[in-house]
Amino acid sequence: AGIRGPALVLISAVALVLWAWQNRHSAGALVASAGCLLNLGTMLVHGGAMPVHPDTLARIGVTASPGTALIGSKDLASDLAATALLGDWIIVPLHVVTLVVSPGDLLVVAGIALWLLAGRKEKHDARTVASTSAA
């Protein structure tokens, strides 16, 4: 929607901290929260947008000068070295589309996968205990 701003990032950070606290027993939720906090901190420095270096954009065929907000995206072309490693710079070519993601995004995906796998294991363990108790 093109709505960006530090206030929205701060509101998101507070919501994330509350969610992480409620799910602190889950390693996956904590990993996902850490990834979100990395992303939120990086975006806060850039006024609510995720920085992506113009050279990274050029590698996927997009031309944008520093300071350009990318339409239809959360990204902002930026050559600010201080946040370069936390911004979007990892290129993930898929069959249909090419994604440019951040280390925080990878942590979020890994955390969600851990969270889901832990939930499946808990359900399996509960079924095993229930069937053993019934016997």
mmCIF file of N, CA and C in Angstrom:
data_model
loop_
_atom_site.group_PDB
_atom_site.id
_atom_site.type_symbol
_atom_site.label_atom_id
_atom_site.label_comp_id
_atom_site.label_asym_id
_atom_site.label_seq_id
_atom_site.Cartn_x
_atom_site.Cartn_y
_atom_site.Cartn_z
ATOM 1 N N ALA A 1 0.826 -1.202 0.000
ATOM 2 C CA ALA A 1 0.000 0.000 0.000
ATOM 3 C C ALA A 1 0.857 1.248 0.000
ATOM 4 N N GLY A 2 2.164 1.096 0.128
ATOM 5 C CA GLY A 2 3.054 2.252 0.126
ATOM 6 C C GLY A 2 3.048 3.010 1.441
ATOM 7 N N ILE A 3 2.481 2.418 2.482
ATOM 8 C CA ILE A 3 2.438 3.084 3.781
ATOM 9 C C ILE A 3 3.687 2.668 4.550
ATOM 10 N N ARG A 4 4.522 3.647 4.864
ATOM 11 C CA ARG A 4 5.760 3.366 5.576
ATOM 12 C C ARG A 4 5.934 4.396 6.664
ATOM 13 N N GLY A 5 6.687 4.035 7.670
ATOM 14 C CA GLY A 5 7.007 5.012 8.695
ATOM 15 C C GLY A 5 7.575 4.367 9.929
ATOM 16 N N PRO A 6 8.416 5.090 10.640
ATOM 17 C CA PRO A 6 9.013 4.559 11.862
ATOM 18 C C PRO A 6 7.978 4.148 12.910
ATOM 19 N N ALA A 7 6.867 4.877 13.001
ATOM 20 C CA ALA A 7 5.839 4.542 13.992
ATOM 21 C C ALA A 7 5.271 3.144 13.729
ATOM 22 N N LEU A 8 5.045 2.805 12.461
ATOM 23 C CA LEU A 8 4.521 1.477 12.137
ATOM 24 C C LEU A 8 5.540 0.388 12.485
ATOM 25 N N VAL A 9 6.821 0.692 12.280
ATOM 26 C CA VAL A 9 7.855 -0.283 12.626
ATOM 27 C C VAL A 9 7.888 -0.486 14.137
ATOM 28 N N LEU A 10 7.772 0.590 14.897
ATOM 29 C CA LEU A 10 7.775 0.469 16.354
ATOM 30 C C LEU A 10 6.557 -0.294 16.869
ATOM 31 N N ILE A 11 5.401 -0.032 16.286
ATOM 32 C CA ILE A 11 4.185 -0.773 16.668
ATOM 33 C C ILE A 11 4.376 -2.260 16.364
ATOM 34 N N SER A 12 4.967 -2.552 15.215
ATOM 35 C CA SER A 12 5.239 -3.947 14.854
ATOM 36 C C SER A 12 6.206 -4.580 15.834
ATOM 37 N N ALA A 13 7.214 -3.830 16.260
ATOM 38 C CA ALA A 13 8.199 -4.359 17.208
ATOM 39 C C ALA A 13 7.539 -4.697 18.541
ATOM 40 N N VAL A 14 6.662 -3.837 19.012
ATOM 41 C CA VAL A 14 5.967 -4.097 20.280
ATOM 42 C C VAL A 14 5.085 -5.343 20.144
ATOM 43 N N ALA A 15 4.356 -5.451 19.043
ATOM 44 C CA ALA A 15 3.508 -6.628 18.821
ATOM 45 C C ALA A 15 4.361 -7.889 18.750
ATOM 46 N N LEU A 16 5.498 -7.804 18.097
ATOM 47 C CA LEU A 16 6.384 -8.953 17.978
ATOM 48 C C LEU A 16 6.920 -9.384 19.342
ATOM 49 N N VAL A 17 7.333 -8.430 20.155
ATOM 50 C CA VAL A 17 7.852 -8.751 21.485
ATOM 51 C C VAL A 17 6.768 -9.435 22.324
ATOM 52 N N LEU A 18 5.540 -8.936 22.247
ATOM 53 C CA LEU A 18 4.436 -9.566 22.989
ATOM 54 C C LEU A 18 4.197 -10.996 22.496
ATOM 55 N N TRP A 19 4.213 -11.179 21.177
ATOM 56 C CA TRP A 19 4.010 -12.516 20.607
ATOM 57 C C TRP A 19 5.141 -13.443 21.025
ATOM 58 N N ALA A 20 6.385 -12.956 20.963
ATOM 59 C CA ALA A 20 7.539 -13.769 21.349
ATOM 60 C C ALA A 20 7.444 -14.173 22.818
ATOM 61 N N TRP A 21 7.002 -13.251 23.657
ATOM 62 C CA TRP A 21 6.866 -13.566 25.082
ATOM 63 C C TRP A 21 5.826 -14.663 25.300
ATOM 64 N N GLN A 22 4.706 -14.562 24.591
ATOM 65 C CA GLN A 22 3.650 -15.567 24.729
ATOM 66 C C GLN A 22 4.115 -16.937 24.233
ATOM 67 N N ASN A 23 5.069 -16.962 23.298
ATOM 68 C CA ASN A 23 5.536 -18.211 22.699
ATOM 69 C C ASN A 23 6.977 -18.535 23.087
ATOM 70 N N ARG A 24 7.433 -18.010 24.218
ATOM 71 C CA ARG A 24 8.826 -18.154 24.628
ATOM 72 C C ARG A 24 9.234 -19.599 24.875
ATOM 73 N N HIS A 25 8.285 -20.492 25.062
ATOM 74 C CA HIS A 25 8.586 -21.910 25.268
ATOM 75 C C HIS A 25 9.002 -22.609 23.972
ATOM 76 N N SER A 26 8.765 -21.974 22.841
ATOM 77 C CA SER A 26 9.051 -22.577 21.540
ATOM 78 C C SER A 26 10.334 -21.999 20.941
ATOM 79 N N ALA A 27 11.316 -22.873 20.727
ATOM 80 C CA ALA A 27 12.571 -22.429 20.116
ATOM 81 C C ALA A 27 12.316 -21.846 18.733
ATOM 82 N N GLY A 28 11.412 -22.458 17.983
ATOM 83 C CA GLY A 28 11.101 -21.971 16.639
ATOM 84 C C GLY A 28 10.535 -20.562 16.660
ATOM 85 N N ALA A 29 9.644 -20.302 17.602
ATOM 86 C CA ALA A 29 9.064 -18.957 17.708
ATOM 87 C C ALA A 29 10.128 -17.938 18.086
ATOM 88 N N LEU A 30 11.060 -18.330 18.934
ATOM 89 C CA LEU A 30 12.131 -17.409 19.317
ATOM 90 C C LEU A 30 13.070 -17.119 18.149
ATOM 91 N N VAL A 31 13.372 -18.129 17.335
ATOM 92 C CA VAL A 31 14.219 -17.920 16.153
ATOM 93 C C VAL A 31 13.500 -17.004 15.165
ATOM 94 N N ALA A 32 12.214 -17.255 14.934
ATOM 95 C CA ALA A 32 11.438 -16.406 14.030
ATOM 96 C C ALA A 32 11.369 -14.973 14.553
ATOM 97 N N SER A 33 11.211 -14.822 15.851
ATOM 98 C CA SER A 33 11.166 -13.487 16.456
ATOM 99 C C SER A 33 12.493 -12.761 16.290
ATOM 100 N N ALA A 34 13.591 -13.487 16.452
ATOM 101 C CA ALA A 34 14.911 -12.870 16.263
ATOM 102 C C ALA A 34 15.064 -12.363 14.835
ATOM 103 N N GLY A 35 14.609 -13.145 13.868
ATOM 104 C CA GLY A 35 14.654 -12.703 12.465
ATOM 105 C C GLY A 35 13.804 -11.474 12.234
ATOM 106 N N CYS A 36 12.617 -11.458 12.820
ATOM 107 C CA CYS A 36 11.734 -10.293 12.680
ATOM 108 C C CYS A 36 12.359 -9.060 13.315
ATOM 109 N N LEU A 37 12.979 -9.216 14.475
ATOM 110 C CA LEU A 37 13.619 -8.073 15.132
ATOM 111 C C LEU A 37 14.782 -7.535 14.304
ATOM 112 N N LEU A 38 15.560 -8.422 13.680
ATOM 113 C CA LEU A 38 16.624 -7.957 12.782
ATOM 114 C C LEU A 38 16.035 -7.122 11.650
ATOM 115 N N ASN A 39 14.968 -7.639 11.047
ATOM 116 C CA ASN A 39 14.327 -6.911 9.947
ATOM 117 C C ASN A 39 13.736 -5.585 10.415
ATOM 118 N N LEU A 40 13.049 -5.607 11.551
ATOM 119 C CA LEU A 40 12.426 -4.377 12.047
ATOM 120 C C LEU A 40 13.467 -3.318 12.394
ATOM 121 N N GLY A 41 14.555 -3.732 13.010
ATOM 122 C CA GLY A 41 15.613 -2.778 13.344
ATOM 123 C C GLY A 41 16.213 -2.153 12.099
ATOM 124 N N THR A 42 16.442 -2.972 11.105
ATOM 125 C CA THR A 42 16.989 -2.487 9.840
ATOM 126 C C THR A 42 16.009 -1.533 9.161
ATOM 127 N N MET A 43 14.744 -1.894 9.176
ATOM 128 C CA MET A 43 13.728 -1.057 8.541
ATOM 129 C C MET A 43 13.537 0.255 9.301
ATOM 130 N N LEU A 44 13.693 0.226 10.602
ATOM 131 C CA LEU A 44 13.555 1.451 11.387
ATOM 132 C C LEU A 44 14.589 2.488 10.960
ATOM 133 N N VAL A 45 15.808 2.032 10.700
ATOM 134 C CA VAL A 45 16.873 2.932 10.248
ATOM 135 C C VAL A 45 16.523 3.573 8.903
ATOM 136 N N HIS A 46 15.712 2.888 8.116
ATOM 137 C CA HIS A 46 15.366 3.357 6.768
ATOM 138 C C HIS A 46 13.917 3.834 6.664
ATOM 139 N N GLY A 47 13.395 4.346 7.743
ATOM 140 C CA GLY A 47 12.064 4.944 7.706
ATOM 141 C C GLY A 47 10.942 3.979 7.418
ATOM 142 N N GLY A 48 11.109 2.714 7.746
ATOM 143 C CA GLY A 48 10.047 1.732 7.545
ATOM 144 C C GLY A 48 10.208 0.900 6.287
ATOM 145 N N ALA A 49 11.277 1.111 5.544
ATOM 146 C CA ALA A 49 11.517 0.339 4.323
ATOM 147 C C ALA A 49 12.739 -0.554 4.515
ATOM 148 N N MET A 50 12.751 -1.681 3.816
ATOM 149 C CA MET A 50 13.899 -2.592 3.873
ATOM 150 C C MET A 50 14.903 -2.167 2.813
ATOM 151 N N PRO A 51 16.159 -1.936 3.228
ATOM 152 C CA PRO A 51 17.157 -1.509 2.248
ATOM 153 C C PRO A 51 17.614 -2.665 1.354
ATOM 154 N N VAL A 52 17.835 -2.339 0.108
ATOM 155 C CA VAL A 52 18.433 -3.273 -0.845
ATOM 156 C C VAL A 52 19.414 -2.450 -1.680
ATOM 157 N N HIS A 53 20.625 -2.951 -1.807
ATOM 158 C CA HIS A 53 21.667 -2.203 -2.503
ATOM 159 C C HIS A 53 21.374 -2.159 -4.002
ATOM 160 N N PRO A 54 21.626 -1.010 -4.650
ATOM 161 C CA PRO A 54 21.403 -0.915 -6.096
ATOM 162 C C PRO A 54 22.150 -1.978 -6.901
ATOM 163 N N ASP A 55 23.329 -2.416 -6.421
ATOM 164 C CA ASP A 55 24.068 -3.469 -7.129
ATOM 165 C C ASP A 55 23.315 -4.799 -7.083
ATOM 166 N N THR A 56 22.664 -5.080 -5.961
ATOM 167 C CA THR A 56 21.854 -6.301 -5.848
ATOM 168 C C THR A 56 20.683 -6.230 -6.819
ATOM 169 N N LEU A 57 20.051 -5.066 -6.869
ATOM 170 C CA LEU A 57 18.939 -4.893 -7.816
ATOM 171 C C LEU A 57 19.408 -5.078 -9.253
ATOM 172 N N ALA A 58 20.587 -4.537 -9.570
ATOM 173 C CA ALA A 58 21.122 -4.673 -10.925
ATOM 174 C C ALA A 58 21.352 -6.143 -11.282
ATOM 175 N N ARG A 59 21.736 -6.958 -10.295
ATOM 176 C CA ARG A 59 21.968 -8.383 -10.546
ATOM 177 C C ARG A 59 20.690 -9.124 -10.923
ATOM 178 N N ILE A 60 19.524 -8.553 -10.568
ATOM 179 C CA ILE A 60 18.258 -9.196 -10.957
ATOM 180 C C ILE A 60 17.551 -8.413 -12.062
ATOM 181 N N GLY A 61 18.275 -7.453 -12.643
ATOM 182 C CA GLY A 61 17.732 -6.719 -13.786
ATOM 183 C C GLY A 61 16.889 -5.508 -13.456
ATOM 184 N N VAL A 62 17.020 -4.975 -12.247
ATOM 185 C CA VAL A 62 16.257 -3.791 -11.846
ATOM 186 C C VAL A 62 17.233 -2.633 -11.659
ATOM 187 N N THR A 63 16.906 -1.494 -12.243
ATOM 188 C CA THR A 63 17.748 -0.316 -12.101
ATOM 189 C C THR A 63 17.060 0.675 -11.174
ATOM 190 N N ALA A 64 17.783 1.076 -10.116
ATOM 191 C CA ALA A 64 17.241 2.073 -9.180
ATOM 192 C C ALA A 64 18.409 2.781 -8.507
ATOM 193 N N SER A 65 18.278 4.068 -8.402
ATOM 194 C CA SER A 65 19.327 4.836 -7.731
ATOM 195 C C SER A 65 19.032 4.879 -6.229
ATOM 196 N N PRO A 66 20.071 5.083 -5.397
ATOM 197 C CA PRO A 66 19.864 5.147 -3.948
ATOM 198 C C PRO A 66 18.793 6.171 -3.574
ATOM 199 N N GLY A 67 17.949 5.784 -2.642
ATOM 200 C CA GLY A 67 16.857 6.647 -2.202
ATOM 201 C C GLY A 67 15.539 6.376 -2.897
ATOM 202 N N THR A 68 15.549 5.501 -3.899
ATOM 203 C CA THR A 68 14.333 5.188 -4.647
ATOM 204 C C THR A 68 13.529 4.113 -3.920
ATOM 205 N N ALA A 69 12.271 4.421 -3.607
ATOM 206 C CA ALA A 69 11.365 3.427 -3.032
ATOM 207 C C ALA A 69 10.834 2.577 -4.176
ATOM 208 N N LEU A 70 10.924 1.266 -4.032
ATOM 209 C CA LEU A 70 10.482 0.374 -5.096
ATOM 210 C C LEU A 70 8.969 0.182 -5.006
ATOM 211 N N ILE A 71 8.298 0.507 -6.078
ATOM 212 C CA ILE A 71 6.836 0.456 -6.120
ATOM 213 C C ILE A 71 6.353 -0.986 -5.960
ATOM 214 N N GLY A 72 5.329 -1.157 -5.118
ATOM 215 C CA GLY A 72 4.754 -2.476 -4.891
ATOM 216 C C GLY A 72 5.618 -3.364 -4.012
ATOM 217 N N SER A 73 6.512 -2.753 -3.257
ATOM 218 C CA SER A 73 7.443 -3.512 -2.440
ATOM 219 C C SER A 73 7.705 -2.762 -1.147
ATOM 220 N N LYS A 74 8.304 -3.452 -0.217
ATOM 221 C CA LYS A 74 8.713 -2.837 1.043
ATOM 222 C C LYS A 74 10.125 -2.285 0.945
ATOM 223 N N ASP A 75 10.765 -2.427 -0.204
ATOM 224 C CA ASP A 75 12.179 -2.128 -0.358
ATOM 225 C C ASP A 75 12.478 -0.690 -0.761
ATOM 226 N N LEU A 76 13.675 -0.273 -0.356
ATOM 227 C CA LEU A 76 14.215 1.040 -0.678
ATOM 228 C C LEU A 76 15.636 0.835 -1.163
ATOM 229 N N ALA A 77 15.944 1.309 -2.358
ATOM 230 C CA ALA A 77 17.319 1.218 -2.856
ATOM 231 C C ALA A 77 18.193 2.089 -1.964
ATOM 232 N N SER A 78 19.234 1.474 -1.402
ATOM 233 C CA SER A 78 20.082 2.188 -0.451
ATOM 234 C C SER A 78 21.490 1.623 -0.502
ATOM 235 N N ASP A 79 22.458 2.511 -0.454
ATOM 236 C CA ASP A 79 23.844 2.044 -0.412
ATOM 237 C C ASP A 79 24.479 2.300 0.949
ATOM 238 N N LEU A 80 23.643 2.434 1.977
ATOM 239 C CA LEU A 80 24.126 2.653 3.335
ATOM 240 C C LEU A 80 24.829 1.386 3.845
ATOM 241 N N ALA A 81 26.130 1.473 4.014
ATOM 242 C CA ALA A 81 26.934 0.307 4.389
ATOM 243 C C ALA A 81 26.592 -0.224 5.776
ATOM 244 N N ALA A 82 26.125 0.633 6.671
ATOM 245 C CA ALA A 82 25.862 0.223 8.054
ATOM 246 C C ALA A 82 24.800 -0.870 8.146
ATOM 247 N N THR A 83 23.873 -0.909 7.219
ATOM 248 C CA THR A 83 22.806 -1.920 7.262
ATOM 249 C C THR A 83 22.865 -2.879 6.072
ATOM 250 N N ALA A 84 23.935 -2.831 5.313
ATOM 251 C CA ALA A 84 24.028 -3.652 4.095
ATOM 252 C C ALA A 84 23.867 -5.144 4.370
ATOM 253 N N LEU A 85 24.463 -5.640 5.439
ATOM 254 C CA LEU A 85 24.383 -7.073 5.721
ATOM 255 C C LEU A 85 23.035 -7.502 6.275
ATOM 256 N N LEU A 86 22.260 -6.567 6.818
ATOM 257 C CA LEU A 86 20.956 -6.917 7.379
ATOM 258 C C LEU A 86 19.808 -6.648 6.412
ATOM 259 N N GLY A 87 20.082 -5.942 5.338
ATOM 260 C CA GLY A 87 19.047 -5.652 4.344
ATOM 261 C C GLY A 87 18.840 -6.835 3.409
ATOM 262 N N ASP A 88 18.046 -6.602 2.376
ATOM 263 C CA ASP A 88 17.795 -7.627 1.361
ATOM 264 C C ASP A 88 18.987 -7.682 0.408
ATOM 265 N N TRP A 89 19.688 -8.811 0.383
ATOM 266 C CA TRP A 89 20.822 -8.952 -0.534
ATOM 267 C C TRP A 89 21.021 -10.391 -1.004
ATOM 268 N N ILE A 90 20.308 -11.335 -0.408
ATOM 269 C CA ILE A 90 20.447 -12.745 -0.773
ATOM 270 C C ILE A 90 19.458 -13.040 -1.903
ATOM 271 N N ILE A 91 19.986 -13.398 -3.051
ATOM 272 C CA ILE A 91 19.141 -13.650 -4.227
ATOM 273 C C ILE A 91 18.750 -15.127 -4.255
ATOM 274 N N VAL A 92 17.436 -15.361 -4.329
ATOM 275 C CA VAL A 92 16.886 -16.721 -4.357
ATOM 276 C C VAL A 92 16.097 -16.872 -5.657
ATOM 277 N N PRO A 93 16.733 -17.476 -6.680
ATOM 278 C CA PRO A 93 16.011 -17.659 -7.947
ATOM 279 C C PRO A 93 15.060 -18.857 -7.863
ATOM 280 N N LEU A 94 13.798 -18.607 -8.119
ATOM 281 C CA LEU A 94 12.796 -19.669 -8.162
ATOM 282 C C LEU A 94 12.340 -19.806 -9.614
ATOM 283 N N HIS A 95 11.567 -20.812 -9.891
ATOM 284 C CA HIS A 95 11.135 -21.022 -11.274
ATOM 285 C C HIS A 95 10.274 -19.880 -11.801
ATOM 286 N N VAL A 96 9.410 -19.351 -10.973
ATOM 287 C CA VAL A 96 8.449 -18.339 -11.412
ATOM 288 C C VAL A 96 8.944 -16.918 -11.160
ATOM 289 N N VAL A 97 9.651 -16.730 -10.065
ATOM 290 C CA VAL A 97 10.053 -15.393 -9.639
ATOM 291 C C VAL A 97 11.423 -15.468 -8.960
ATOM 292 N N THR A 98 12.105 -14.349 -8.919
ATOM 293 C CA THR A 98 13.361 -14.269 -8.178
ATOM 294 C C THR A 98 13.118 -13.432 -6.941
ATOM 295 N N LEU A 99 13.480 -13.971 -5.776
ATOM 296 C CA LEU A 99 13.316 -13.255 -4.524
ATOM 297 C C LEU A 99 14.654 -12.678 -4.084
ATOM 298 N N VAL A 100 14.597 -11.551 -3.418
ATOM 299 C CA VAL A 100 15.776 -10.985 -2.763
ATOM 300 C C VAL A 100 15.394 -10.881 -1.294
ATOM 301 N N VAL A 101 16.113 -11.615 -0.447
ATOM 302 C CA VAL A 101 15.748 -11.717 0.962
ATOM 303 C C VAL A 101 16.914 -11.291 1.851
ATOM 304 N N SER A 102 16.608 -11.149 3.125
ATOM 305 C CA SER A 102 17.600 -10.741 4.122
ATOM 306 C C SER A 102 17.942 -11.917 5.029
ATOM 307 N N PRO A 103 19.028 -11.805 5.792
ATOM 308 C CA PRO A 103 19.313 -12.835 6.797
ATOM 309 C C PRO A 103 18.163 -12.981 7.802
ATOM 310 N N GLY A 104 17.515 -11.873 8.140
ATOM 311 C CA GLY A 104 16.361 -11.933 9.037
ATOM 312 C C GLY A 104 15.233 -12.764 8.451
ATOM 313 N N ASP A 105 15.005 -12.636 7.146
ATOM 314 C CA ASP A 105 13.976 -13.443 6.479
ATOM 315 C C ASP A 105 14.293 -14.929 6.597
ATOM 316 N N LEU A 106 15.563 -15.280 6.429
ATOM 317 C CA LEU A 106 15.959 -16.688 6.542
ATOM 318 C C LEU A 106 15.736 -17.211 7.950
ATOM 319 N N LEU A 107 16.013 -16.380 8.956
ATOM 320 C CA LEU A 107 15.741 -16.780 10.338
ATOM 321 C C LEU A 107 14.244 -16.970 10.569
ATOM 322 N N VAL A 108 13.429 -16.096 9.997
ATOM 323 C CA VAL A 108 11.974 -16.222 10.141
ATOM 324 C C VAL A 108 11.505 -17.555 9.556
ATOM 325 N N VAL A 109 11.963 -17.885 8.354
ATOM 326 C CA VAL A 109 11.560 -19.138 7.713
ATOM 327 C C VAL A 109 12.041 -20.341 8.528
ATOM 328 N N ALA A 110 13.289 -20.291 8.989
ATOM 329 C CA ALA A 110 13.817 -21.394 9.800
ATOM 330 C C ALA A 110 13.032 -21.531 11.104
ATOM 331 N N GLY A 111 12.704 -20.417 11.729
ATOM 332 C CA GLY A 111 11.948 -20.451 12.978
ATOM 333 C C GLY A 111 10.551 -21.010 12.790
ATOM 334 N N ILE A 112 9.889 -20.610 11.716
ATOM 335 C CA ILE A 112 8.544 -21.134 11.450
ATOM 336 C C ILE A 112 8.611 -22.639 11.187
ATOM 337 N N ALA A 113 9.627 -23.071 10.439
ATOM 338 C CA ALA A 113 9.778 -24.507 10.179
ATOM 339 C C ALA A 113 9.997 -25.268 11.489
ATOM 340 N N LEU A 114 10.859 -24.750 12.361
ATOM 341 C CA LEU A 114 11.080 -25.393 13.666
ATOM 342 C C LEU A 114 9.801 -25.429 14.495
ATOM 343 N N TRP A 115 9.077 -24.327 14.477
ATOM 344 C CA TRP A 115 7.834 -24.213 15.238
ATOM 345 C C TRP A 115 6.812 -25.248 14.761
ATOM 346 N N LEU A 116 6.675 -25.359 13.431
ATOM 347 C CA LEU A 116 5.725 -26.321 12.879
ATOM 348 C C LEU A 116 6.154 -27.761 13.158
ATOM 349 N N LEU A 117 7.442 -28.037 12.999
ATOM 350 C CA LEU A 117 7.934 -29.387 13.267
ATOM 351 C C LEU A 117 7.771 -29.753 14.736
ATOM 352 N N ALA A 118 8.030 -28.811 15.627
ATOM 353 C CA ALA A 118 7.853 -29.071 17.058
ATOM 354 C C ALA A 118 6.388 -29.345 17.371
ATOM 355 N N GLY A 119 5.480 -28.621 16.722
ATOM 356 C CA GLY A 119 4.050 -28.846 16.926
ATOM 357 C C GLY A 119 3.627 -30.220 16.459
ATOM 358 N N ARG A 120 4.169 -30.668 15.334
ATOM 359 C CA ARG A 120 3.846 -32.016 14.832
ATOM 360 C C ARG A 120 4.372 -33.073 15.792
ATOM 361 N N LYS A 121 5.585 -32.847 16.309
ATOM 362 C CA LYS A 121 6.178 -33.812 17.246
ATOM 363 C C LYS A 121 5.363 -33.875 18.530
ATOM 364 N N GLU A 122 4.914 -32.713 19.035
ATOM 365 C CA GLU A 122 4.099 -32.693 20.245
ATOM 366 C C GLU A 122 2.795 -33.459 20.040
ATOM 367 N N LYS A 123 2.154 -33.280 18.878
ATOM 368 C CA LYS A 123 0.914 -34.012 18.595
ATOM 369 C C LYS A 123 1.185 -35.505 18.509
ATOM 370 N N HIS A 124 2.286 -35.874 17.849
ATOM 371 C CA HIS A 124 2.640 -37.291 17.738
ATOM 372 C C HIS A 124 2.911 -37.882 19.113
ATOM 373 N N ASP A 125 3.665 -37.176 19.938
ATOM 374 C CA ASP A 125 3.965 -37.648 21.292
ATOM 375 C C ASP A 125 2.692 -37.777 22.121
ATOM 376 N N ALA A 126 1.769 -36.832 21.977
ATOM 377 C CA ALA A 126 0.509 -36.881 22.729
ATOM 378 C C ALA A 126 -0.318 -38.091 22.302
ATOM 379 N N ARG A 127 -0.340 -38.395 20.993
ATOM 380 C CA ARG A 127 -1.080 -39.568 20.511
ATOM 381 C C ARG A 127 -0.443 -40.857 21.028
ATOM 382 N N THR A 128 0.885 -40.890 21.048
ATOM 383 C CA THR A 128 1.591 -42.083 21.534
ATOM 384 C C THR A 128 1.291 -42.318 23.010
ATOM 385 N N VAL A 129 1.313 -41.247 23.802
ATOM 386 C CA VAL A 129 1.011 -41.364 25.230
ATOM 387 C C VAL A 129 -0.441 -41.796 25.414
ATOM 388 N N ALA A 130 -1.362 -41.222 24.633
ATOM 389 C CA ALA A 130 -2.789 -41.561 24.768
ATOM 390 C C ALA A 130 -3.025 -43.027 24.410
ATOM 391 N N SER A 131 -2.386 -43.514 23.342
ATOM 392 C CA SER A 131 -2.611 -44.912 22.950
ATOM 393 C C SER A 131 -1.957 -45.867 23.945
ATOM 394 N N THR A 132 -0.833 -45.491 24.517
ATOM 395 C CA THR A 132 -0.171 -46.322 25.530
ATOM 396 C C THR A 132 -1.002 -46.370 26.808
ATOM 397 N N SER A 133 -1.577 -45.220 27.173
ATOM 398 C CA SER A 133 -2.412 -45.164 28.379
ATOM 399 C C SER A 133 -3.684 -45.976 28.214
ATOM 400 N N ALA A 134 -4.230 -45.991 27.006
ATOM 401 C CA ALA A 134 -5.475 -46.721 26.746
ATOM 402 C C ALA A 134 -5.247 -48.225 26.802
ATOM 403 N N ALA A 135 -4.048 -48.652 26.498
ATOM 404 C CA ALA A 135 -3.759 -50.090 26.471
ATOM 405 C C ALA A 135 -3.533 -50.558 27.844
#
